[in-house]
Coordinates of C-alpha atoms in Angstrom, one line a residue:
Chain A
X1 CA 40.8 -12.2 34.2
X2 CA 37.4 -11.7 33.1
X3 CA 36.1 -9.7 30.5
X4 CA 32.5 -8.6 29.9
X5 CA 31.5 -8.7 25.8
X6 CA 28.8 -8.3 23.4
X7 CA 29.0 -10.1 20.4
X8 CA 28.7 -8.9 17.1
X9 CA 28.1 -12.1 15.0
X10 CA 24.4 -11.4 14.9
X11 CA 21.7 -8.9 15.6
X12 CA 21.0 -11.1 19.2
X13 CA 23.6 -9.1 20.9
X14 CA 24.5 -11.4 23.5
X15 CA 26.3 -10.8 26.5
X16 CA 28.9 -13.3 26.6
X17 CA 31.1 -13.6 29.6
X18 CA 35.0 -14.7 29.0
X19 CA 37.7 -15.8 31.8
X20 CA 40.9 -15.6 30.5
X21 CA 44.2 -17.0 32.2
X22 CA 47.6 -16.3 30.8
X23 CA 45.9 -14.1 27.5
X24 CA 43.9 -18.0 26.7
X25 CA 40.0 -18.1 27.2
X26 CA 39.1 -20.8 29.5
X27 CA 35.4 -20.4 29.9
X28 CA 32.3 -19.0 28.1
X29 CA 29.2 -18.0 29.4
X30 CA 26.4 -16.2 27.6
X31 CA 26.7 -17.3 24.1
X32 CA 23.7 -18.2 22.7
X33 CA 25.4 -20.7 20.3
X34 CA 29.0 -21.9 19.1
X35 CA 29.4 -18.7 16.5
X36 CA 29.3 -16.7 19.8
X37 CA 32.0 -18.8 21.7
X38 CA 34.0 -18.6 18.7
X39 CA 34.0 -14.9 18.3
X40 CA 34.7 -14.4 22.5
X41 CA 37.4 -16.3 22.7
X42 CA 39.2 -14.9 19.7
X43 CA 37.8 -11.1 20.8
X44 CA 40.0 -12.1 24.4
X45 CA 43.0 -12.9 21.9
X46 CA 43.0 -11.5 18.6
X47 CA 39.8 -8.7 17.8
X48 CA 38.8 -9.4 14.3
X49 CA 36.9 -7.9 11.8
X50 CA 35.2 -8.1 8.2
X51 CA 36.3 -5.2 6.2
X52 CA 33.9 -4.1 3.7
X53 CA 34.8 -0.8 1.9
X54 CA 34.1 0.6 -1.7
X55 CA 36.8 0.9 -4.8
X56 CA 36.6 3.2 -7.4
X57 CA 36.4 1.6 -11.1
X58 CA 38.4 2.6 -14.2
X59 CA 34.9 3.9 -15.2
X60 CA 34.4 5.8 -12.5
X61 CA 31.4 3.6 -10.7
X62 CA 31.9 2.6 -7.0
X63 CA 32.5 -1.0 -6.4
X64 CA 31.3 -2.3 -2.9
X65 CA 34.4 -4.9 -2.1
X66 CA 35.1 -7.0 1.4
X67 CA 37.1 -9.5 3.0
X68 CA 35.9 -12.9 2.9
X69 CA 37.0 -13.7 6.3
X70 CA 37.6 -11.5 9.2
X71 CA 41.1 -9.3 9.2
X72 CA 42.8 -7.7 12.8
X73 CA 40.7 -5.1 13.9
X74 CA 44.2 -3.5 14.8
X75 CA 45.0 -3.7 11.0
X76 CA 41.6 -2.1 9.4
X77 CA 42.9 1.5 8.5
X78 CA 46.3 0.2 7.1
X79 CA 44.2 -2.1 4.9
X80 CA 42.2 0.7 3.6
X81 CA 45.3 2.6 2.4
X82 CA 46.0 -0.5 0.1
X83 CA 42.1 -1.0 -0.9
X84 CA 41.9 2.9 -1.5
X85 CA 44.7 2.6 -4.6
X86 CA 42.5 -0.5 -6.5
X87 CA 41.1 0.3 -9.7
X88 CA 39.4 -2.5 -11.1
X89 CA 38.1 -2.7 -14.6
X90 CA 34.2 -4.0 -15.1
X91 CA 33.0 -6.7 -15.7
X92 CA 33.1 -7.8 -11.7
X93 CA 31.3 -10.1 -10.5
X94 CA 30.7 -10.9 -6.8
X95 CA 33.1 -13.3 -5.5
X96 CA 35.8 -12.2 -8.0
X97 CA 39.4 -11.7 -6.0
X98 CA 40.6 -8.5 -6.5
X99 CA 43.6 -9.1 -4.3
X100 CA 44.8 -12.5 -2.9
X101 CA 45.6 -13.0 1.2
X102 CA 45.7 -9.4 1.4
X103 CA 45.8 -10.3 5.4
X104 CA 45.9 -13.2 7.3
X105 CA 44.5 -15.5 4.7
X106 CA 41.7 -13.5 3.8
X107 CA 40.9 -12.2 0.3
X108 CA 39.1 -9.3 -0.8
X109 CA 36.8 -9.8 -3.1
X110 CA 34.0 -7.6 -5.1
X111 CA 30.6 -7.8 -3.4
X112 CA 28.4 -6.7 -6.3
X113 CA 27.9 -7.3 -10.1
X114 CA 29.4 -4.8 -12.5
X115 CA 28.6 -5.1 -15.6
Chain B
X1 CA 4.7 -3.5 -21.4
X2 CA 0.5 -4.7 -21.8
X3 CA -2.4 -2.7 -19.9
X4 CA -2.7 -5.0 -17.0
X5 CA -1.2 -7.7 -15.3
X6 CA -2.5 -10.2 -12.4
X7 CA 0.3 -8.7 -10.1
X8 CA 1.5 -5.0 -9.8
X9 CA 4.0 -4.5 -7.4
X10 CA 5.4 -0.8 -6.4
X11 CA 8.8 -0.7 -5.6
X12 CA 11.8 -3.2 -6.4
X13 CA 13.7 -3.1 -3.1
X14 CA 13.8 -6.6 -1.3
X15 CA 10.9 -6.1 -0.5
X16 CA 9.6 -5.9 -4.3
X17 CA 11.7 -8.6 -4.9
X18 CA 11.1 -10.9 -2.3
X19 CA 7.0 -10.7 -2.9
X20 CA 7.5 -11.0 -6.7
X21 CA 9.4 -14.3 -6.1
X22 CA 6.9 -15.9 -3.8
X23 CA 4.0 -14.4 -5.7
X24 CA 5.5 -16.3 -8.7
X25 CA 6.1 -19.5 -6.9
X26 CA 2.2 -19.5 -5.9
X27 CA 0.9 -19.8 -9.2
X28 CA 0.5 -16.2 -10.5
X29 CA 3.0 -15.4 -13.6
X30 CA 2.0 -12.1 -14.8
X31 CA 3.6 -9.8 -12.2
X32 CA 4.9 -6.6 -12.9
X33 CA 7.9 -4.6 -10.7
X34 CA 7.9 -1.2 -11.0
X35 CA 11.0 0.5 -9.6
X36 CA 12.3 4.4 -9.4
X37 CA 16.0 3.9 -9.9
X38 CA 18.1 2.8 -12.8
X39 CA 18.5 -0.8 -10.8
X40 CA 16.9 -3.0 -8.7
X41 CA 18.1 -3.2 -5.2
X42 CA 16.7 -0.3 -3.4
X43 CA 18.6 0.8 -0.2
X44 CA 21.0 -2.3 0.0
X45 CA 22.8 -1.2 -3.1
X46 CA 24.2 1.2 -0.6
X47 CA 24.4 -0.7 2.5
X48 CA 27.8 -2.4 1.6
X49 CA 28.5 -3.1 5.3
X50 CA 28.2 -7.1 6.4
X51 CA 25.4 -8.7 8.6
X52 CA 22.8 -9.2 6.4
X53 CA 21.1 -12.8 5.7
X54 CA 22.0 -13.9 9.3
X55 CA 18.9 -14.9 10.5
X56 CA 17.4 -16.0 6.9
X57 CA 20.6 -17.7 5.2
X58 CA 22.8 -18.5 8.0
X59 CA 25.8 -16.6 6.5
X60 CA 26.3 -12.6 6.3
X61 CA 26.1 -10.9 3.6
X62 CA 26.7 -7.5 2.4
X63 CA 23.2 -5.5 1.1
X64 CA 24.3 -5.9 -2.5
X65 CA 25.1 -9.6 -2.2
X66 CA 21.6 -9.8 -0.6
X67 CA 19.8 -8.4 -3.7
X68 CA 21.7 -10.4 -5.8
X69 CA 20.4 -13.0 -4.6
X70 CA 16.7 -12.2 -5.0
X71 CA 17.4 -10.5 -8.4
X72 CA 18.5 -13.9 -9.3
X73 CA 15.8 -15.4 -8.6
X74 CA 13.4 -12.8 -10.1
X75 CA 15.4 -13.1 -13.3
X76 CA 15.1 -16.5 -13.0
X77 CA 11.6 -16.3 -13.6
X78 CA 11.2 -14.1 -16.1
X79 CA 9.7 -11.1 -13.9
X80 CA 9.1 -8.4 -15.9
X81 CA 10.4 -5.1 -13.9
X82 CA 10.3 -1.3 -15.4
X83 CA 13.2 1.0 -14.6
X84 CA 13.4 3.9 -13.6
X85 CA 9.4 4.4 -12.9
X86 CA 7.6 6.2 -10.7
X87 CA 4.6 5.3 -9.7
X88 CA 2.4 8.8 -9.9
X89 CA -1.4 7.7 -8.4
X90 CA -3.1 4.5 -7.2
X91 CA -6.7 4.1 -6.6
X92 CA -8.9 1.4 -5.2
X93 CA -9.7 0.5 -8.6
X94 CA -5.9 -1.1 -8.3
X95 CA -5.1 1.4 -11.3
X96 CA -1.6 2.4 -11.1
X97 CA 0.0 5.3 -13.1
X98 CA 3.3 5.9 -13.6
X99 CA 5.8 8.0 -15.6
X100 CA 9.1 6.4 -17.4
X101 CA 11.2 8.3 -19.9
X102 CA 10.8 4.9 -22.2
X103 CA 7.0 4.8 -21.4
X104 CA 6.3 8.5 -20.6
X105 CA 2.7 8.9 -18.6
X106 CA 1.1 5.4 -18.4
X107 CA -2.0 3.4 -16.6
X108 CA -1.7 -0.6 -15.9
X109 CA -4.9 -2.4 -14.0
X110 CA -3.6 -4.8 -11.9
X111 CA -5.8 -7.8 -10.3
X112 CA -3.7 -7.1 -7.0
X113 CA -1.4 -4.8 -5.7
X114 CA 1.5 -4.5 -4.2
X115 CA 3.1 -1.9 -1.9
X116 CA 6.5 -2.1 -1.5
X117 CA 8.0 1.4 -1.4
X118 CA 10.0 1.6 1.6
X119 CA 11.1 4.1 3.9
X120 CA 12.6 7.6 3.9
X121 CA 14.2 9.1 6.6
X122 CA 13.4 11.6 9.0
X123 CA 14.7 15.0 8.3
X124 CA 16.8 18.3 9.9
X125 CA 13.3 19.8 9.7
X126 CA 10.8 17.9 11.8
X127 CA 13.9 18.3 14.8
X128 CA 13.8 22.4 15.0
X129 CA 17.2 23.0 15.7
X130 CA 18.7 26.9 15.7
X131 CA 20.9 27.9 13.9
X132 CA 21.1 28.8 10.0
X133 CA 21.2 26.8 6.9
X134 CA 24.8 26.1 6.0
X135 CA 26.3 23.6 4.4
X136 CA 27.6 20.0 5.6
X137 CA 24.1 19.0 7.1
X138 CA 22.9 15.5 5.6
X139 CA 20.5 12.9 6.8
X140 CA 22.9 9.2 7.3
X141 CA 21.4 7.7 4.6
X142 CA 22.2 10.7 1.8
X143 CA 25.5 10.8 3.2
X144 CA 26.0 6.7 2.7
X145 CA 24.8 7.1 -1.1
X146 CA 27.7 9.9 -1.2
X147 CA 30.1 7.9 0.2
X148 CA 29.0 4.0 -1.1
X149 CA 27.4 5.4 -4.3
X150 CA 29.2 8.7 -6.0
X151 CA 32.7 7.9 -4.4
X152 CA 32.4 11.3 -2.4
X153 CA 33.7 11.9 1.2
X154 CA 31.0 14.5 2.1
X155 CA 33.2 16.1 5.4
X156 CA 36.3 15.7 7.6
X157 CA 34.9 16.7 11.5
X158 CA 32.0 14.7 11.5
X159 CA 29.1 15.1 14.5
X160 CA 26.3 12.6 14.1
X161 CA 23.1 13.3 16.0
X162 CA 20.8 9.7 16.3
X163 CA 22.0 6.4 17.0
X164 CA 20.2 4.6 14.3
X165 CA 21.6 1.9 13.0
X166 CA 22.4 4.3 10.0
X167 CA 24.2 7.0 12.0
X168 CA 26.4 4.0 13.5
X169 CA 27.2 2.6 10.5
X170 CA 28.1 5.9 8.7
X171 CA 30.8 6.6 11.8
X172 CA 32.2 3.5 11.2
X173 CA 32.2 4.1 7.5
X174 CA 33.9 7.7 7.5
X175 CA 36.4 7.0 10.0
X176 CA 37.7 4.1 8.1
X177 CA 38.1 6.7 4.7
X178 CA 39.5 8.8 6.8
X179 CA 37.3 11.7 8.8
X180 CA 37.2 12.4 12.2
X181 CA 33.9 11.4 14.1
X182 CA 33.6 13.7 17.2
X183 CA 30.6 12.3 18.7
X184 CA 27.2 10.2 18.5
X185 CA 24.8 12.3 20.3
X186 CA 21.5 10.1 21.3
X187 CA 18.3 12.0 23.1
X188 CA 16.9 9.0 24.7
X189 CA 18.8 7.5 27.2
X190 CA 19.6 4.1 25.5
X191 CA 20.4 3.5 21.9
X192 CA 18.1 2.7 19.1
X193 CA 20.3 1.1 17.1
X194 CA 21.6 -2.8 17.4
X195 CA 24.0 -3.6 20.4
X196 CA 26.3 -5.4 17.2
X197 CA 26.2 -1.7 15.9
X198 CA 27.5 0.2 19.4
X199 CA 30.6 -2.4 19.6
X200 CA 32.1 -2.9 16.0
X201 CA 30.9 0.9 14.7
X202 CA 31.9 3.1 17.6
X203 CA 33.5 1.3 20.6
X204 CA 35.9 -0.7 17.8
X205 CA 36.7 3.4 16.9
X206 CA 36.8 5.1 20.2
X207 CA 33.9 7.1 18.9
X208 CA 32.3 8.6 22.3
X209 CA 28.3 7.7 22.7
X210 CA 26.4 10.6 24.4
X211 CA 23.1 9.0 25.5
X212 CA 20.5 11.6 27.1
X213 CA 22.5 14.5 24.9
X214 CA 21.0 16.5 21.9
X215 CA 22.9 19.1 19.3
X216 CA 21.1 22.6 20.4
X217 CA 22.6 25.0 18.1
X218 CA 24.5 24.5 14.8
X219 CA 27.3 27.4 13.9
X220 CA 28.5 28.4 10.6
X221 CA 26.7 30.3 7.8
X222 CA 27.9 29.0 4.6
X223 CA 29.6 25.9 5.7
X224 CA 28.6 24.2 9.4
X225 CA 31.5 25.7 11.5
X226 CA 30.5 23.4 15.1
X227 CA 27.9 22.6 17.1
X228 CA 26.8 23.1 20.6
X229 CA 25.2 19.9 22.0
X230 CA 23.9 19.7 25.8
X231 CA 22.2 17.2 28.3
X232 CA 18.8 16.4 28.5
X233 CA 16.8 15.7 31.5
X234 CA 13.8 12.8 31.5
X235 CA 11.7 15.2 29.6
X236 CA 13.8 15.6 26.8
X237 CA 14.6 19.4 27.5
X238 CA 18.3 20.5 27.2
X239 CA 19.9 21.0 30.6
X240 CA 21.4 24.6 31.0
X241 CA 25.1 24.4 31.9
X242 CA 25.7 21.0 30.3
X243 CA 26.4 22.6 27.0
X244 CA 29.5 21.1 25.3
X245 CA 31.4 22.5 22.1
X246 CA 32.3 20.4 19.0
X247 CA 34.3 22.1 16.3
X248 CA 33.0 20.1 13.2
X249 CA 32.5 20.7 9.2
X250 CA 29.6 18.2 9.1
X251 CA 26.4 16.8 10.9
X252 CA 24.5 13.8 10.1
X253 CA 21.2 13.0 11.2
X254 CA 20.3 9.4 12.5
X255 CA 16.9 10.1 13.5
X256 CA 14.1 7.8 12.4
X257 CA 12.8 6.7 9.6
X258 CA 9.1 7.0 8.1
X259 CA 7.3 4.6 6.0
X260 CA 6.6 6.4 2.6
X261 CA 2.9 6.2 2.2
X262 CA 2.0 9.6 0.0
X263 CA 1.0 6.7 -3.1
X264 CA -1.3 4.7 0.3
X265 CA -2.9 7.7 1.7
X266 CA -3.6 9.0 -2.1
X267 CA -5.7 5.9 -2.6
X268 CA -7.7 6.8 1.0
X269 CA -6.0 3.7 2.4
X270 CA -5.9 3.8 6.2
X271 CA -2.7 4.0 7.9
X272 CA -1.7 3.4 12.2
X273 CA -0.8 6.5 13.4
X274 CA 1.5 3.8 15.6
X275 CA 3.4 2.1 12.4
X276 CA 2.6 4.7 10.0
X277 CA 2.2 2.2 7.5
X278 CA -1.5 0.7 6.1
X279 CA -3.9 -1.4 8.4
X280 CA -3.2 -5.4 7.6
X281 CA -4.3 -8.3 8.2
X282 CA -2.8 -11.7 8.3
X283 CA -1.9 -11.7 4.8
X284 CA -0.8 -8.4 4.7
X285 CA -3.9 -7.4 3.2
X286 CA -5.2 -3.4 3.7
X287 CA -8.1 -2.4 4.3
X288 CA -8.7 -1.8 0.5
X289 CA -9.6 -5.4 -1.1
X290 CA -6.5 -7.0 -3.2
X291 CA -3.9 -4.1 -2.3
X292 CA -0.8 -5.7 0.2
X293 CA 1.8 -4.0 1.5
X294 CA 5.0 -5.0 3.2
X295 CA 8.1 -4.2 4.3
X296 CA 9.6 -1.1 5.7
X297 CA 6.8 0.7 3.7
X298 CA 4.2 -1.0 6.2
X299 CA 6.6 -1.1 9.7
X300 CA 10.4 -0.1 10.0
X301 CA 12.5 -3.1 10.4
X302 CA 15.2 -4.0 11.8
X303 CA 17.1 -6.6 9.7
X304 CA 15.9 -7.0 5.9
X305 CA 15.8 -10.8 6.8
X306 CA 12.4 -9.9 8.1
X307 CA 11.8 -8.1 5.4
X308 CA 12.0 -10.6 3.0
X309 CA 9.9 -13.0 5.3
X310 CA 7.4 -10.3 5.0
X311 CA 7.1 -9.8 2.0
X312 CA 6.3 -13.4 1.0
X313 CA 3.7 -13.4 3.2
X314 CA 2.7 -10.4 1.0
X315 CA 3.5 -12.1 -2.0
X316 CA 1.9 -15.6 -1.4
X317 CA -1.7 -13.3 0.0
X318 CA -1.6 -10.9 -3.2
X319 CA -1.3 -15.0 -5.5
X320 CA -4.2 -15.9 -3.2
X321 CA -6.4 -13.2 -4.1
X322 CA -5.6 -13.2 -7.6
X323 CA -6.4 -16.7 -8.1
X324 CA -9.4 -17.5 -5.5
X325 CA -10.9 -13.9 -5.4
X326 CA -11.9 -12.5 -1.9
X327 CA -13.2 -14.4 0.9
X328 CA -15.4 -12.9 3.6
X329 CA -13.8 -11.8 6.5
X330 CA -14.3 -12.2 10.6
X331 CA -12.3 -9.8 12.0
X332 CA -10.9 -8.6 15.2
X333 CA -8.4 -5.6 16.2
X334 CA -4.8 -6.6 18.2
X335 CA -4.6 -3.8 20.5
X336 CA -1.6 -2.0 22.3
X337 CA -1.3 -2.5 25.5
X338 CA 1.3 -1.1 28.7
X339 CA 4.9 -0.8 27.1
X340 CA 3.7 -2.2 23.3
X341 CA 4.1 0.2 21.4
X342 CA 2.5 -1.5 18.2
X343 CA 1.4 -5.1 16.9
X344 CA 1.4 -6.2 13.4
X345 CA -0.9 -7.0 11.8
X346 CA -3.5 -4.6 13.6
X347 CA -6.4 -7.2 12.8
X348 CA -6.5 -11.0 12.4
X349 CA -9.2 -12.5 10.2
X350 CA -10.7 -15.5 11.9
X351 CA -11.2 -17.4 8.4
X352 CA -7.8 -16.8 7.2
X353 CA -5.6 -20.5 7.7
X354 CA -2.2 -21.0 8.6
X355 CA -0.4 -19.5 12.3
X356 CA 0.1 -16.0 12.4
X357 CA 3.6 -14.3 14.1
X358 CA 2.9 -11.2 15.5
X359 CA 5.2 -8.5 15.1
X360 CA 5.5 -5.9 17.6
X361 CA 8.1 -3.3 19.5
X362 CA 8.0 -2.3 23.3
X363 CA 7.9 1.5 24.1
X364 CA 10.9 1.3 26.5
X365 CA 13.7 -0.7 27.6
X366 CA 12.3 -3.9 29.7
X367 CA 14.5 -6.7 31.8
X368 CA 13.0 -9.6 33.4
X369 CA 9.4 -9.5 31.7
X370 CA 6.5 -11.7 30.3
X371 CA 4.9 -10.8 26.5
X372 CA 0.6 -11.5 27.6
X373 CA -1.6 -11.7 24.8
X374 CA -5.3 -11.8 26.1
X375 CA -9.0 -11.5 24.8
X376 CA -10.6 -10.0 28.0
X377 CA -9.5 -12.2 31.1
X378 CA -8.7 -15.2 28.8
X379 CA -5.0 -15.4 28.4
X380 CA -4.4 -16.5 24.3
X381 CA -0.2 -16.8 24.7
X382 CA 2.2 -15.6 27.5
X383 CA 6.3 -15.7 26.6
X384 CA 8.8 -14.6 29.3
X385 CA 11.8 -12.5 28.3
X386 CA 15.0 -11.2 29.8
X387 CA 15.7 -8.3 27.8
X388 CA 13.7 -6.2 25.5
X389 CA 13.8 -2.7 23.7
X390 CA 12.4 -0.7 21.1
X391 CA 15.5 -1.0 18.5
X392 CA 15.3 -4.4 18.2
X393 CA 11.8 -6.1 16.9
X394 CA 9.9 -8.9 18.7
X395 CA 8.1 -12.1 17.5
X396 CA 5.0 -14.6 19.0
X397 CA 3.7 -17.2 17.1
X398 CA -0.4 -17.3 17.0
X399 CA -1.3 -20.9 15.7
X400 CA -4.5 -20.7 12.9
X401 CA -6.4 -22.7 16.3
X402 CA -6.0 -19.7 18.9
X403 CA -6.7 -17.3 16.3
X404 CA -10.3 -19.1 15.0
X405 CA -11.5 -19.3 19.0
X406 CA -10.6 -15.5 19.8
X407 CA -14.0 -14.3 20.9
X408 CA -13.2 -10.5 20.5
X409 CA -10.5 -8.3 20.3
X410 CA -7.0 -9.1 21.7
X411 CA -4.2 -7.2 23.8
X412 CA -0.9 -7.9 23.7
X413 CA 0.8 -6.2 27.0
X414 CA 3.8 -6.4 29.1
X415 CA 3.6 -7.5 32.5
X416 CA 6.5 -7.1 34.7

């Protein structure tokens, strides 16, 4: 089968081109480099994602947080239910884990300084 | 604070931060940030979406992360930077007054100067739109700081008129904390916003695109009850019949942003009525001697990357002139030509060193196409292209050679 995509791994946008047999990818065209051929043959598979999101602090402040490595796309909304009932205390740094393989391996952790 | 300092810069966005860093790191110390808010940062404390540092640091960031990193290095050095100061007047002079509740009203000289003030966004106003004034009606970016900022879901039935890269984003963000995005109504008939943006902020969401549609009437009187939106034809004019109805409780506006120059145009700086920023040159010097500008205050970018990059070139200029004073110039202009619809830097300076990139946007959407640059019949630089449009910014490199044997003004134009 053949599927028509536009990768999201950087503002280039390329149209990338994936033949899939039995739900596998066999061939790439259009990538513009390996990040691209990575992300179509897992888009063909597996859609994935980066969540980034916002917590609310015990004091009140917003805390931007997100996953350290992309999460199912399928899975984004659950995750957000258990994201949405964090309450983290400052200081936060960015880089702290606020919750450990909180899907497939990935972390989220805080992406700004609170002091 | 003392009453002048080699560097002033205005504004402590990346842009700020990026030219305070690189003026630094060129030999001037004494530099100065002044910024608005209560933290440095500017707009990417509330862009906490990924993608940014791509291009620059090979890994993507969120817009916090990003500062971080150049409030790190401005730390680093010992930058001094004012909170929560406006800057109130600027003058040719390179006297700059502001107002801070620690400082109240104050004046600091400044051997150059800075602009780095950014961008604000286009408003419900300049779109004339019936309807009434109700509630629910935001610009994308107020509605980001309500949601990213304050903690605050600011509606539930969400239209969004503008596919900006802002307006995309925003669906993505409200649907994920839970409203309903009906539609993404666009007036031209392609996006403006990143093709990244269309797949993982609306198509990922089964949020509908409506390209060549516009919202013609909004309903409700104290709270926005729906909207009508309707079909354009190739002269932007609502088609009658097309009309479609959206029950919704809010509308967001997506639809442009405009450099914030009231501090440039106060100081009789001259502005392109193209990028509605100041008139550089290579070093992204103005028309008034030692005052720079960059960033999205001089042209609207795309990806803060090239923000940054800009605003070293800023920074590094701005060092230049502080420490060797002003050199005389040789000018010539960079004209538009068919489908450009602006270069920067408007004029080149023949006795400035180093290459030169020229940034610049085509008017429309353009396959199978060569970039020209020519002074009269000589062609200076040709580069073929498969795809280009005006959401998404594009680059030539001018080396210092080409630019010292231009014998008058250059073009740059598309040719098909």
């Amino acid at each position: 089968m053949k599927h028509t995509l536009t990768c999201v791994e950087c503002p280039m946008g390329c149209e990338i081109e994936v033949v899939t047999e039995n739900g596998a990818a066999v061939s790439v065209t259009g990538n513009s480099c390996p990040r691209g051929k990575a992300y179509a043959e897992n888009e063909v598979v597996c859609p994935k994602r980066v969540l980034t999101t916002t917590v609310r602090m015990t004091d009140g402040r917003m805390l931007p947080v997100k996953t350290n490595l992309p999460v199912k796309k399928a899975e984004l909304l659950a995750l957000m239910q258990t994201v949405n009932g964090l309450h983290p205390t400052a200081p936060v740094h960015i880089g702290d884990v606020l919750v450990k393989n909180i899907s497939d391996g990935a972390d989220l952790v805080a992406a700004d300084n609170m002091e | 604070m003392k009453a002048g300092y080699d560097i002033v810069i205005i504004g402590g966005g990346p842009a700020g931060l990026a030219a305070a860093v690189a003026a630094y790191d060129s030999g001037v110390k004494d530099v100065l940030i002044l910024e608005r808010e209560a933290r440095t940062g500017g707009i990417l404390n509330q862009c906490i979406h990924n993608g940014f540092g791509l291009t620059r640091f090979k890994e993507s960031m969120t817009g916090p992360e990003y500062a971080a990193r150049f409030e790190r290095e401005v730390k680093a050095r010992g930058i001094e930077v004012l909170l929560e100061t406006t800057v109130l007047s600027l003058n040719q002079q390179r006297e700059v007054t502001a107002v801070s509740p620690e400082h109240g009203v104050f004046t600091v000289r400044a051997g150059a100067v800075i602009l780095a003030m950014g961008c604000r966004e286009r408003s419900r106003g300049a779109l004339n739109i019936a309807g009434s004034r109700p509630a629910g009606i935001y610009s994308a970016g107020t509605a980001q700081k309500y949601v990213n900022i304050k903690g605050y879901l600011p509606g539930k039935e969400v239209v969004i008129l503008g596919s900006g890269d802002i307006g995309l984003i925003m669906a993505r963000r409200m649907t994920l904390e839970g409203a309903k995005v009906h539609a993404v109504c666009e007036l031209m008939p392609y996006s403006g916003g990143l093709k990244r943006n269309i797949v993982q902020c609306l198509n990922d969401f089964n949020i509908p695109l409506y390209l060549s549609h516009t919202i013609t009437k909004i309903e409700g009187k104290e709270r926005v009850t729906g909207v009508v939106v309707s079909q354009v034809d190739e002269n932007k004019q609502p088609i009658k019949g097309t009309e479609k109805h959206f029950n919704c409780d809010t509308v967001l506006f997506s639809v442009g942003l405009i450099p914030e120059n009231e501090l440039t145009k106060s100081a009789n700086i001259p502005l392109s009525p193209r990028t509605r920023g100041a008139v550089v040159y290579q070093n992204r010097e103005t028309e008034a001697q030692g005052i720079f500008a960059c960033g999205n205050v001089l042209q609207v970018h795309d990806l803060v990357d090239f923000v940054s990059e800009e605003a070293e070139i800023a920074g590094r200029g701005a060092a230049q002139f502080v420490l060797k004073g002003a050199h005389p110039r040789e000018s010539v202009s960079v004209e538009n030509g068919r489908d450009i619809s602006y270069v920067l830097p408007q004029k080149l300076d023949k006795n400035a060193s180093g290459d030169t990139k020229l940034y610049f946007r085509v008017a429309r959407p353009l396959k199978e196409i060569k970039f020209v640059l020519r002074c009269g019949e000589h062609v200076v630089l040709e580069r073929k292209k498969r795809v280009a449009v005006p959401g998404e910014m594009e680059t030539l490199l001018l080396k210092e050679s080409q630019i010292k044997e231009l014998s008058g003004n250059v073009t740059l134009e598309v040719v098909e």
